[in-house]
Coordinates of N, CA and C in Angstrom, one line a residue:
M1 N 29.6 4.2 8.9 CA 30.3 2.9 8.8 C 29.5 1.8 9.4
A2 N 29.6 0.6 8.8 CA 28.9 -0.6 9.3 C 29.5 -1.1 10.6
N3 N 28.6 -1.7 11.4 CA 29.1 -2.3 12.6 C 29.6 -3.7 12.2
Q4 N 30.9 -3.9 12.5 CA 31.5 -5.2 12.0 C 31.0 -6.4 12.6
E5 N 30.5 -6.3 13.9 CA 29.9 -7.4 14.5 C 28.6 -7.8 13.8
H6 N 27.8 -6.8 13.5 CA 26.5 -7.1 12.8 C 26.8 -7.7 11.4
L7 N 27.8 -7.2 10.7 CA 28.2 -7.8 9.4 C 28.6 -9.2 9.5
A8 N 29.4 -9.5 10.5 CA 29.9 -10.9 10.7 C 28.7 -11.8 11.0
L9 N 27.7 -11.4 11.8 CA 26.5 -12.2 12.1 C 25.7 -12.5 10.8
L10 N 25.6 -11.5 9.9 CA 24.9 -11.7 8.7 C 25.6 -12.7 7.8
K11 N 26.9 -12.5 7.7 CA 27.7 -13.4 6.9 C 27.8 -14.9 7.4
A12 N 27.4 -15.0 8.7 CA 27.4 -16.3 9.3 C 26.3 -17.2 8.9
G13 N 25.3 -16.6 8.2 CA 24.2 -17.4 7.7 C 22.9 -17.0 8.3
A14 N 21.8 -17.5 7.6 CA 20.4 -17.1 8.0 C 20.1 -17.5 9.4
V15 N 20.4 -18.7 9.7 CA 20.0 -19.3 11.1 C 20.6 -18.4 12.2
T16 N 21.9 -18.2 12.1 CA 22.6 -17.4 13.1 C 22.0 -16.0 13.2
W17 N 21.8 -15.4 12.0 CA 21.3 -14.0 11.9 C 19.9 -13.9 12.6
I18 N 19.0 -14.8 12.2 CA 17.6 -14.8 12.7 C 17.6 -15.1 14.2
E19 N 18.4 -16.0 14.7 CA 18.5 -16.2 16.2 C 18.9 -15.0 16.9
W20 N 19.9 -14.3 16.4 CA 20.5 -13.1 17.0 C 19.4 -12.0 17.0
R21 N 18.7 -11.8 15.9 CA 17.6 -10.8 15.8 C 16.5 -11.1 16.8
E22 N 16.2 -12.4 16.9 CA 15.1 -12.7 17.9 C 15.5 -12.5 19.3
K23 N 16.8 -12.6 19.6 CA 17.3 -12.4 21.0 C 17.5 -10.9 21.3
N24 N 17.7 -10.1 20.2 CA 18.0 -8.7 20.4 C 17.0 -7.9 19.5
P25 N 15.7 -7.9 19.8 CA 14.8 -7.2 19.0 C 14.9 -5.7 19.0
D26 N 15.5 -5.1 20.0 CA 15.6 -3.7 20.1 C 16.8 -3.1 19.3
I27 N 17.7 -3.9 18.9 CA 18.9 -3.5 18.2 C 18.5 -3.3 16.7
E28 N 18.9 -2.1 16.1 CA 18.7 -1.8 14.7 C 20.1 -2.0 14.1
P29 N 20.3 -3.1 13.4 CA 21.6 -3.4 12.8 C 22.1 -2.3 11.9
D30 N 23.4 -2.0 12.0 CA 24.0 -1.0 11.1 C 24.9 -1.7 10.1
L31 N 24.4 -1.7 8.8 CA 25.2 -2.3 7.7 C 25.4 -1.3 6.6
S32 N 25.5 0.0 7.1 CA 25.6 1.1 6.1 C 27.0 0.9 5.4
G33 N 26.9 1.1 4.1 CA 28.1 1.2 3.3 C 28.8 -0.2 3.0
V34 N 28.2 -1.3 3.4 CA 28.8 -2.6 3.2 C 28.7 -3.0 1.7
D35 N 29.7 -3.8 1.3 CA 29.7 -4.4 -0.1 C 29.1 -5.8 0.0
L36 N 27.9 -6.0 -0.5 CA 27.3 -7.3 -0.5 C 26.9 -7.7 -1.9
Y37 N 27.8 -7.4 -2.8 CA 27.5 -7.7 -4.2 C 27.3 -9.1 -4.4
E38 N 26.2 -9.5 -5.1 CA 25.8 -10.8 -5.4 C 25.5 -11.7 -4.1
A39 N 25.3 -11.1 -3.0 CA 25.1 -11.8 -1.7 C 23.7 -12.5 -1.8
N40 N 23.6 -13.7 -1.2 CA 22.4 -14.4 -1.1 C 21.7 -14.2 0.2
L41 N 20.7 -13.3 0.2 CA 20.0 -13.0 1.5 C 18.5 -13.3 1.3
A42 N 18.2 -14.3 0.5 CA 16.8 -14.7 0.3 C 16.1 -15.1 1.6
E43 N 14.9 -14.6 1.8 CA 14.1 -14.8 3.0 C 14.7 -14.4 4.3
A44 N 15.7 -13.5 4.2 CA 16.3 -13.0 5.5 C 15.4 -12.0 6.2
N45 N 15.5 -12.0 7.5 CA 14.8 -11.0 8.3 C 15.7 -9.7 8.5
L46 N 15.5 -8.7 7.6 CA 16.3 -7.6 7.5 C 15.5 -6.3 7.9
S47 N 14.4 -6.4 8.6 CA 13.6 -5.3 9.0 C 14.4 -4.3 9.9
F48 N 14.2 -3.0 9.6 CA 14.8 -2.0 10.4 C 16.4 -1.9 10.3
V49 N 16.9 -2.7 9.4 CA 18.4 -2.6 9.2 C 18.8 -1.4 8.4
N50 N 19.9 -0.8 8.8 CA 20.5 0.4 8.1 C 21.4 -0.1 7.0
F51 N 20.9 0.0 5.8 CA 21.7 -0.4 4.6 C 22.1 0.8 3.8
S52 N 22.0 2.0 4.3 CA 22.3 3.2 3.6 C 23.6 3.2 2.8
V53 N 23.6 3.6 1.6 CA 24.7 3.6 0.6 C 25.5 2.3 0.5
A54 N 24.8 1.2 0.9 CA 25.5 -0.1 0.7 C 25.4 -0.6 -0.7
N55 N 26.2 -1.5 -1.1 CA 26.2 -2.1 -2.4 C 25.6 -3.5 -2.3
L56 N 24.3 -3.6 -2.8 CA 23.6 -4.8 -2.9 C 23.2 -5.2 -4.3
S57 N 24.0 -4.7 -5.2 CA 23.7 -5.0 -6.6 C 23.9 -6.5 -6.9
F58 N 22.9 -7.0 -7.7 CA 22.9 -8.4 -8.1 C 22.6 -9.3 -6.9
A59 N 22.3 -8.8 -5.8 CA 22.0 -9.6 -4.6 C 20.7 -10.4 -4.7
K60 N 20.6 -11.5 -4.1 CA 19.4 -12.3 -4.1 C 18.6 -12.0 -2.8
L61 N 17.5 -11.3 -2.9 CA 16.7 -10.9 -1.8 C 15.2 -11.3 -1.9
T62 N 15.0 -12.4 -2.6 CA 13.7 -12.9 -2.8 C 13.0 -13.2 -1.5
Q63 N 11.8 -12.7 -1.3 CA 11.0 -12.9 -0.1 C 11.7 -12.4 1.2
A64 N 12.7 -11.5 1.0 CA 13.4 -10.9 2.2 C 12.5 -9.9 2.9
N65 N 12.6 -9.8 4.2 CA 11.8 -8.8 4.9 C 12.7 -7.5 5.2
L66 N 12.4 -6.5 4.4 CA 13.2 -5.2 4.5 C 12.2 -4.1 4.9
S67 N 11.2 -4.5 5.6 CA 10.2 -3.4 6.1 C 10.9 -2.5 7.0
H68 N 10.6 -1.2 6.9 CA 11.2 -0.1 7.7 C 12.7 0.0 7.6
A69 N 13.3 -0.7 6.7 CA 14.8 -0.6 6.5 C 15.2 0.8 6.0
N70 N 16.4 1.2 6.4 CA 17.0 2.4 5.8 C 17.9 2.1 4.6
L71 N 17.3 2.4 3.4 CA 18.0 2.0 2.2 C 18.3 3.3 1.4
I72 N 18.5 4.4 2.1 CA 18.9 5.6 1.4 C 20.1 5.5 0.6
G73 N 20.1 5.8 -0.7 CA 21.2 5.7 -1.6 C 21.8 4.4 -1.8
V74 N 21.1 3.3 -1.5 CA 21.6 1.9 -1.7 C 21.7 1.6 -3.1
N75 N 22.6 0.7 -3.5 CA 22.7 0.2 -4.9 C 22.1 -1.2 -4.9
L76 N 20.9 -1.3 -5.5 CA 20.2 -2.5 -5.7 C 20.0 -2.8 -7.1
S77 N 20.8 -2.3 -8.0 CA 20.7 -2.5 -9.4 C 20.8 -4.0 -9.7
Q78 N 19.9 -4.5 -10.5 CA 19.8 -5.9 -11.0 C 19.6 -6.9 -9.8
A79 N 19.2 -6.4 -8.6 CA 19.0 -7.3 -7.5 C 17.6 -8.0 -7.7
N80 N 17.5 -9.2 -7.1 CA 16.3 -10.0 -7.2 C 15.5 -9.8 -5.9
L81 N 14.5 -9.0 -6.0 CA 13.7 -8.7 -4.8 C 12.2 -9.2 -5.0
K82 N 12.1 -10.3 -5.8 CA 10.8 -10.8 -6.0 C 10.1 -11.2 -4.7
N83 N 8.8 -10.7 -4.6 CA 8.0 -11.0 -3.4 C 8.6 -10.5 -2.1
A84 N 9.6 -9.6 -2.2 CA 10.2 -9.1 -0.9 C 9.3 -8.1 -0.3
V85 N 9.4 -7.9 1.0 CA 8.6 -6.9 1.8 C 9.5 -5.7 2.1
L86 N 9.1 -4.6 1.5 CA 9.8 -3.3 1.7 C 8.8 -2.2 2.2
A87 N 7.8 -2.6 2.8 CA 6.8 -1.7 3.3 C 7.4 -0.7 4.3
D88 N 7.1 0.6 4.1 CA 7.7 1.7 4.9 C 9.2 1.8 4.9
A89 N 9.8 1.2 3.9 CA 11.3 1.3 3.8 C 11.6 2.7 3.2
N90 N 12.8 3.2 3.5 CA 13.3 4.5 3.0 C 14.3 4.2 1.9
L91 N 13.8 4.4 0.7 CA 14.7 4.1 -0.5 C 15.0 5.4 -1.3
I92 N 15.0 6.5 -0.6 CA 15.2 7.8 -1.2 C 16.6 7.8 -2.0
G93 N 16.6 8.1 -3.2 CA 17.8 8.2 -4.0 C 18.5 6.8 -4.3
A94 N 17.7 5.8 -4.1 CA 18.3 4.4 -4.3 C 18.5 4.1 -5.8
E95 N 19.4 3.2 -6.1 CA 19.6 2.7 -7.5 C 19.0 1.3 -7.6
L96 N 17.9 1.2 -8.4 CA 17.2 0.0 -8.6 C 17.0 -0.4 -10.1
K97 N 18.0 0.1 -10.9 CA 17.9 -0.1 -12.3 C 17.9 -1.6 -12.6
G98 N 16.9 -2.0 -13.3 CA 16.8 -3.4 -13.7 C 16.5 -4.4 -12.6
A99 N 16.1 -3.9 -11.5 CA 15.8 -4.8 -10.3 C 14.5 -5.6 -10.6
N100 N 14.4 -6.8 -10.0 CA 13.2 -7.6 -10.1 C 12.4 -7.4 -8.8
L101 N 11.3 -6.6 -8.9 CA 10.5 -6.4 -7.7 C 9.1 -6.9 -7.9
R102 N 9.0 -7.9 -8.8 CA 7.7 -8.5 -9.1 C 7.0 -9.0 -7.8
G103 N 5.8 -8.5 -7.6 CA 5.0 -8.9 -6.4 C 5.5 -8.4 -5.1
A104 N 6.5 -7.5 -5.1 CA 7.0 -7.0 -3.9 C 6.0 -6.0 -3.2
D105 N 6.1 -5.9 -1.9 CA 5.3 -5.1 -1.1 C 6.1 -3.8 -0.7
L106 N 5.7 -2.7 -1.4 CA 6.4 -1.4 -1.2 C 5.4 -0.4 -0.7
G107 N 4.4 -0.9 0.0 CA 3.4 0.0 0.6 C 3.9 1.1 1.4
T108 N 3.6 2.4 1.1 CA 4.0 3.6 1.8 C 5.5 3.7 1.9
A109 N 6.2 3.1 1.0 CA 7.7 3.2 1.0 C 8.1 4.6 0.4
K110 N 9.2 5.1 0.8 CA 9.8 6.4 0.3 C 10.7 6.1 -0.8
L111 N 10.3 6.5 -2.0 CA 11.0 6.2 -3.3 C 11.3 7.5 -4.0
H112 N 11.4 8.6 -3.3 CA 11.6 9.9 -3.9 C 13.0 9.9 -4.6
R113 N 13.0 10.3 -5.9 CA 14.2 10.4 -6.7 C 14.9 9.0 -6.9
T114 N 14.2 7.9 -6.7 CA 14.8 6.6 -6.9 C 14.8 6.3 -8.4
N115 N 15.9 5.6 -8.8 CA 16.0 5.1 -10.2 C 15.5 3.7 -10.3
L116 N 14.3 3.6 -10.9 CA 13.7 2.3 -11.1 C 13.5 2.0 -12.6
C117 N 14.3 2.6 -13.5 CA 14.2 2.4 -14.9 C 14.5 0.9 -15.2
F118 N 13.7 0.4 -16.1 CA 13.8 -1.0 -16.6 C 13.5 -2.1 -15.5
A119 N 13.1 -1.6 -14.3 CA 12.8 -2.6 -13.2 C 11.5 -3.3 -13.5
N120 N 11.3 -4.4 -12.9 CA 10.1 -5.2 -12.9 C 9.3 -5.0 -11.7
L121 N 8.2 -4.3 -11.8 CA 7.3 -4.1 -10.7 C 5.9 -4.6 -11.0
I122 N 5.8 -5.7 -11.8 CA 4.5 -6.3 -12.1 C 3.8 -6.8 -10.9
E123 N 2.6 -6.3 -10.7 CA 1.7 -6.7 -9.6 C 2.3 -6.3 -8.2
A124 N 3.2 -5.4 -8.2 CA 3.8 -4.9 -6.9 C 2.8 -4.0 -6.2
N125 N 2.9 -4.0 -4.9 CA 2.1 -3.1 -4.0 C 2.8 -1.8 -3.8
L126 N 2.3 -0.7 -4.4 CA 2.9 0.6 -4.2 C 1.9 1.5 -3.6
I127 N 0.9 1.0 -2.9 CA -0.1 1.8 -2.3 C 0.4 2.9 -1.4
G128 N 0.1 4.1 -1.6 CA 0.6 5.2 -0.8 C 2.1 5.5 -0.8
A129 N 2.8 4.9 -1.8 CA 4.2 5.1 -1.8 C 4.5 6.5 -2.4
D130 N 5.7 7.0 -2.0 CA 6.2 8.3 -2.5 C 7.2 8.1 -3.6
L131 N 6.7 8.3 -4.9 CA 7.6 8.1 -6.0 C 7.8 9.4 -6.7
S132 N 7.7 10.5 -6.0 CA 7.9 11.8 -6.6 C 9.3 11.9 -7.2
K133 N 9.3 12.4 -8.5 CA 10.5 12.7 -9.2 C 11.4 11.4 -9.4
A134 N 10.8 10.3 -9.3 CA 11.6 9.0 -9.5 C 11.7 8.7 -11.0
N135 N 12.6 7.9 -11.4 CA 12.8 7.5 -12.8 C 12.3 6.1 -13.0
L136 N 11.2 6.0 -13.7 CA 10.6 4.7 -14.0 C 10.5 4.5 -15.5
H137 N 11.5 5.0 -16.3 CA 11.5 4.9 -17.7 C 11.5 3.4 -18.1
E138 N 10.5 3.0 -18.9 CA 10.4 1.7 -19.4 C 10.2 0.6 -18.3
T139 N 9.7 1.0 -17.2 CA 9.5 0.1 -16.1 C 8.3 -0.7 -16.3
E140 N 8.3 -2.0 -15.9 CA 7.1 -2.9 -16.0 C 6.3 -2.7 -14.8
L141 N 5.1 -2.2 -14.9 CA 4.2 -1.9 -13.8 C 2.8 -2.5 -14.1
I142 N 2.8 -3.5 -14.9 CA 1.5 -4.2 -15.3 C 0.8 -4.7 -14.1
G143 N -0.4 -4.3 -13.9 CA -1.2 -4.8 -12.7 C -0.7 -4.3 -11.4
A144 N 0.2 -3.3 -11.3 CA 0.7 -2.8 -10.1 C -0.4 -2.0 -9.3
Y145 N -0.3 -2.0 -8.0 CA -1.3 -1.3 -7.2 C -0.6 0.1 -6.7
L146 N -1.2 1.2 -7.2 CA -0.6 2.5 -7.0 C -1.7 3.4 -6.4
Y147 N -2.6 2.9 -5.6 CA -3.7 3.7 -5.0 C -3.1 4.8 -4.2
K148 N -3.5 6.0 -4.5 CA -3.0 7.2 -3.7 C -1.5 7.3 -3.7
A149 N -0.8 6.8 -4.6 CA 0.6 6.9 -4.7 C 1.0 8.3 -5.1
D150 N 2.1 8.9 -4.7 CA 2.6 10.2 -5.1 C 3.6 10.0 -6.2
L151 N 3.1 10.4 -7.4 CA 3.9 10.3 -8.6 C 4.2 11.6 -9.2
Y152 N 4.3 12.6 -8.4 CA 4.6 14.0 -8.9 C 5.9 14.1 -9.7
Q153 N 5.7 14.6 -10.9 CA 6.9 14.8 -11.8 C 7.7 13.5 -12.0
V154 N 7.1 12.4 -11.9 CA 7.8 11.1 -12.1 C 8.0 10.9 -13.6
N155 N 9.1 10.2 -13.9 CA 9.4 9.8 -15.3 C 8.8 8.4 -15.6
L156 N 7.7 8.4 -16.3 CA 7.1 7.1 -16.6 C 7.1 7.0 -18.2
S157 N 8.0 7.6 -18.8 CA 8.0 7.5 -20.3 C 8.2 6.1 -20.7
K158 N 7.4 5.6 -21.6 CA 7.4 4.3 -22.2 C 7.2 3.2 -21.2
A159 N 6.7 3.5 -20.0 CA 6.4 2.5 -19.0 C 5.2 1.7 -19.3
H160 N 5.2 0.5 -18.8 CA 4.1 -0.5 -19.1 C 3.2 -0.5 -17.9
L161 N 2.0 0.2 -18.0 CA 1.1 0.3 -16.9 C -0.3 -0.3 -17.2
S162 N -0.3 -1.2 -18.1 CA -1.6 -1.7 -18.5 C -2.2 -2.5 -17.3
S163 N -3.5 -2.2 -17.0 CA -4.3 -2.8 -15.9 C -3.7 -2.3 -14.5
A164 N -2.9 -1.3 -14.5 CA -2.4 -0.8 -13.2 C -3.6 -0.1 -12.5
Y165 N -3.5 -0.1 -11.1 CA -4.5 0.5 -10.3 C -4.0 1.8 -9.8
L166 N -4.4 2.9 -10.4 CA -3.9 4.2 -10.1 C -5.0 5.1 -9.6
L167 N -6.0 4.5 -8.9 CA -7.1 5.3 -8.3 C -6.6 6.4 -7.4
R168 N -6.9 7.6 -7.7 CA -6.6 8.8 -6.9 C -5.1 9.0 -6.7
A169 N -4.3 8.5 -7.6 CA -2.9 8.7 -7.6 C -2.5 10.2 -8.0
N170 N -1.4 10.7 -7.5 CA -1.0 12.0 -7.9 C 0.0 11.9 -9.0
L171 N -0.4 12.2 -10.3 CA 0.5 12.2 -11.4 C 0.7 13.6 -12.0
S172 N 0.6 14.6 -11.2 CA 0.7 15.9 -11.7 C 2.1 16.2 -12.2
G173 N 2.2 16.7 -13.4 CA 3.5 17.0 -14.0 C 4.3 15.8 -14.4
A174 N 3.7 14.6 -14.4 CA 4.4 13.4 -14.8 C 4.7 13.3 -16.3
D175 N 5.8 12.6 -16.6 CA 6.2 12.4 -18.0 C 5.7 11.0 -18.3
L176 N 4.6 10.9 -19.1 CA 4.0 9.7 -19.5 C 4.0 9.5 -21.0
R177 N 5.0 10.1 -21.6 CA 5.1 10.0 -23.1 C 5.4 8.5 -23.5
G178 N 4.5 8.1 -24.4 CA 4.7 6.7 -24.9 C 4.3 5.6 -23.9
A179 N 3.7 6.0 -22.8 CA 3.4 5.0 -21.8 C 2.2 4.1 -22.2
D180 N 2.1 2.9 -21.8 CA 1.0 2.0 -22.1 C 0.1 2.0 -20.8
L181 N -1.0 2.7 -20.9 CA -2.0 2.8 -19.8 C -3.3 2.1 -20.2
R182 N -3.3 1.1 -21.1 CA -4.5 0.5 -21.5 C -5.1 -0.3 -20.3
W183 N -6.4 -0.1 -20.1 CA -7.2 -0.7 -19.1 C -6.8 -0.4 -17.7
S184 N -6.0 0.7 -17.5 CA -5.6 1.1 -16.2 C -6.8 1.8 -15.5
N185 N -6.7 1.9 -14.2 CA -7.8 2.6 -13.4 C -7.2 3.9 -12.9
L186 N -7.6 5.0 -13.6 CA -7.1 6.3 -13.3 C -8.2 7.2 -12.7
K187 N -9.2 6.5 -12.2 CA -10.4 7.2 -11.6 C -10.0 8.2 -10.5
G188 N -10.3 9.5 -10.6 CA -10.0 10.4 -9.6 C -8.5 10.8 -9.5
A189 N -7.7 10.3 -10.5 CA -6.2 10.6 -10.5 C -6.0 12.1 -10.8
N190 N -4.9 12.6 -10.3 CA -4.5 14.0 -10.6 C -3.4 13.9 -11.7
L191 N -3.8 14.3 -13.0 CA -2.9 14.3 -14.1 C -2.7 15.7 -14.6
A192 N -2.9 16.7 -13.7 CA -2.7 18.1 -14.1 C -1.3 18.3 -14.6
G193 N -1.2 18.9 -15.8 CA 0.2 19.2 -16.3 C 1.0 18.0 -16.8
A194 N 0.4 16.8 -16.8 CA 1.1 15.6 -17.2 C 1.2 15.6 -18.7
N195 N 2.3 15.0 -19.2 CA 2.5 14.9 -20.7 C 2.3 13.4 -21.1
L196 N 1.1 13.2 -21.8 CA 0.8 11.9 -22.3 C 0.9 11.7 -23.8
T197 N 1.8 12.5 -24.4 CA 2.0 12.4 -25.8 C 2.4 11.0 -26.2
G198 N 1.6 10.4 -27.2 CA 1.9 9.1 -27.6 C 1.5 7.9 -26.7
A199 N 0.9 8.3 -25.5 CA 0.4 7.3 -24.6 C -0.8 6.5 -25.1
R200 N -0.9 5.3 -24.7 CA -2.0 4.4 -25.1 C -3.0 4.4 -23.9
L201 N -4.3 4.7 -24.2 CA -5.3 4.9 -23.2 C -6.6 4.0 -23.4
E202 N -6.5 3.1 -24.4 CA -7.6 2.3 -24.7 C -8.1 1.6 -23.4
G203 N -9.4 1.8 -23.1 CA -10.0 1.1 -22.0 C -9.7 1.6 -20.7
A204 N -8.9 2.7 -20.6 CA -8.5 3.3 -19.3 C -9.7 4.0 -18.7
N205 N -9.8 3.9 -17.4 CA -10.9 4.6 -16.6 C -10.3 6.0 -16.1
L206 N -10.8 7.0 -16.8 CA -10.4 8.4 -16.4 C -11.5 9.2 -15.8
N207 N -12.5 8.5 -15.3 CA -13.7 9.2 -14.6 C -13.2 10.0 -13.4
G208 N -13.5 11.3 -13.5 CA -13.2 12.2 -12.4 C -11.7 12.6 -12.3
A209 N -10.9 12.2 -13.3 CA -9.5 12.6 -13.3 C -9.3 14.0 -13.6
N210 N -8.3 14.6 -13.0 CA -8.0 16.0 -13.2 C -7.0 16.1 -14.4
L211 N -7.5 16.6 -15.6 CA -6.7 16.7 -16.8 C -6.3 18.1 -17.1
Q212 N -6.4 19.0 -16.2 CA -6.1 20.4 -16.5 C -4.7 20.6 -17.0
D213 N -4.5 21.2 -18.1 CA -3.2 21.5 -18.7 C -2.4 20.2 -19.1
A214 N -3.1 19.1 -19.1 CA -2.4 17.9 -19.5 C -2.3 17.8 -21.0
I215 N -1.2 17.3 -21.5 CA -1.0 17.1 -22.9 C -1.4 15.7 -23.3
M216 N -2.6 15.6 -24.0 CA -3.2 14.3 -24.2 C -2.7 13.7 -25.6
P217 N -2.7 12.4 -25.8 CA -2.3 11.9 -27.1 C -3.3 12.2 -28.1
D218 N -2.9 12.3 -29.4 CA -3.7 12.7 -30.5 C -4.9 11.8 -30.6
S219 N -4.8 10.6 -30.3 CA -5.9 9.6 -30.4 C -7.0 9.7 -29.4
Y220 N -6.7 10.5 -28.3 CA -7.7 10.6 -27.2 C -8.9 11.4 -27.6

């Protein structure tokens, strides 16, 4: 359950919240399970906050700092997280369907089994992120940075990955059916057992990639 004092401080506005955080840097706010549907938290300092299983659907979190936040099981569907900082955040099992994460920093974030279908991750930083078994069906990942990301058994069917940076990413067992991988950098990536039926690979860099037991498109 959320700490009601912490919730009251957040609802008091950005100035009050930031002043309190600056005076109490050792406190990790507990806002677990709160209902902040459509809340305006743009540019808020929310690092290390516990938002587990909270409802933040349709919330405005543009340029918010959620680094190291506990977002396990949080509902962020349709939320606006454009240019937000979520580095090292724990988003295991989170709901992010249709969320706007364009340009967001998700470096080394935990996104295991997270639902990101139809989300906008264009030019997002996902370097070293754990996206194993996540759902990214029809997700926009154009120009996204996925260097050394763990995409084991991820669902990337019909995802848009053109010009994405997937150098040394782990895509073993991934579902890439119908995915657009044109001009993507897959150098040294692990695609063992991946299904690329119907995927587009024109201009993709597959030098040194592991394609053992991968199902390649007929045009390859």
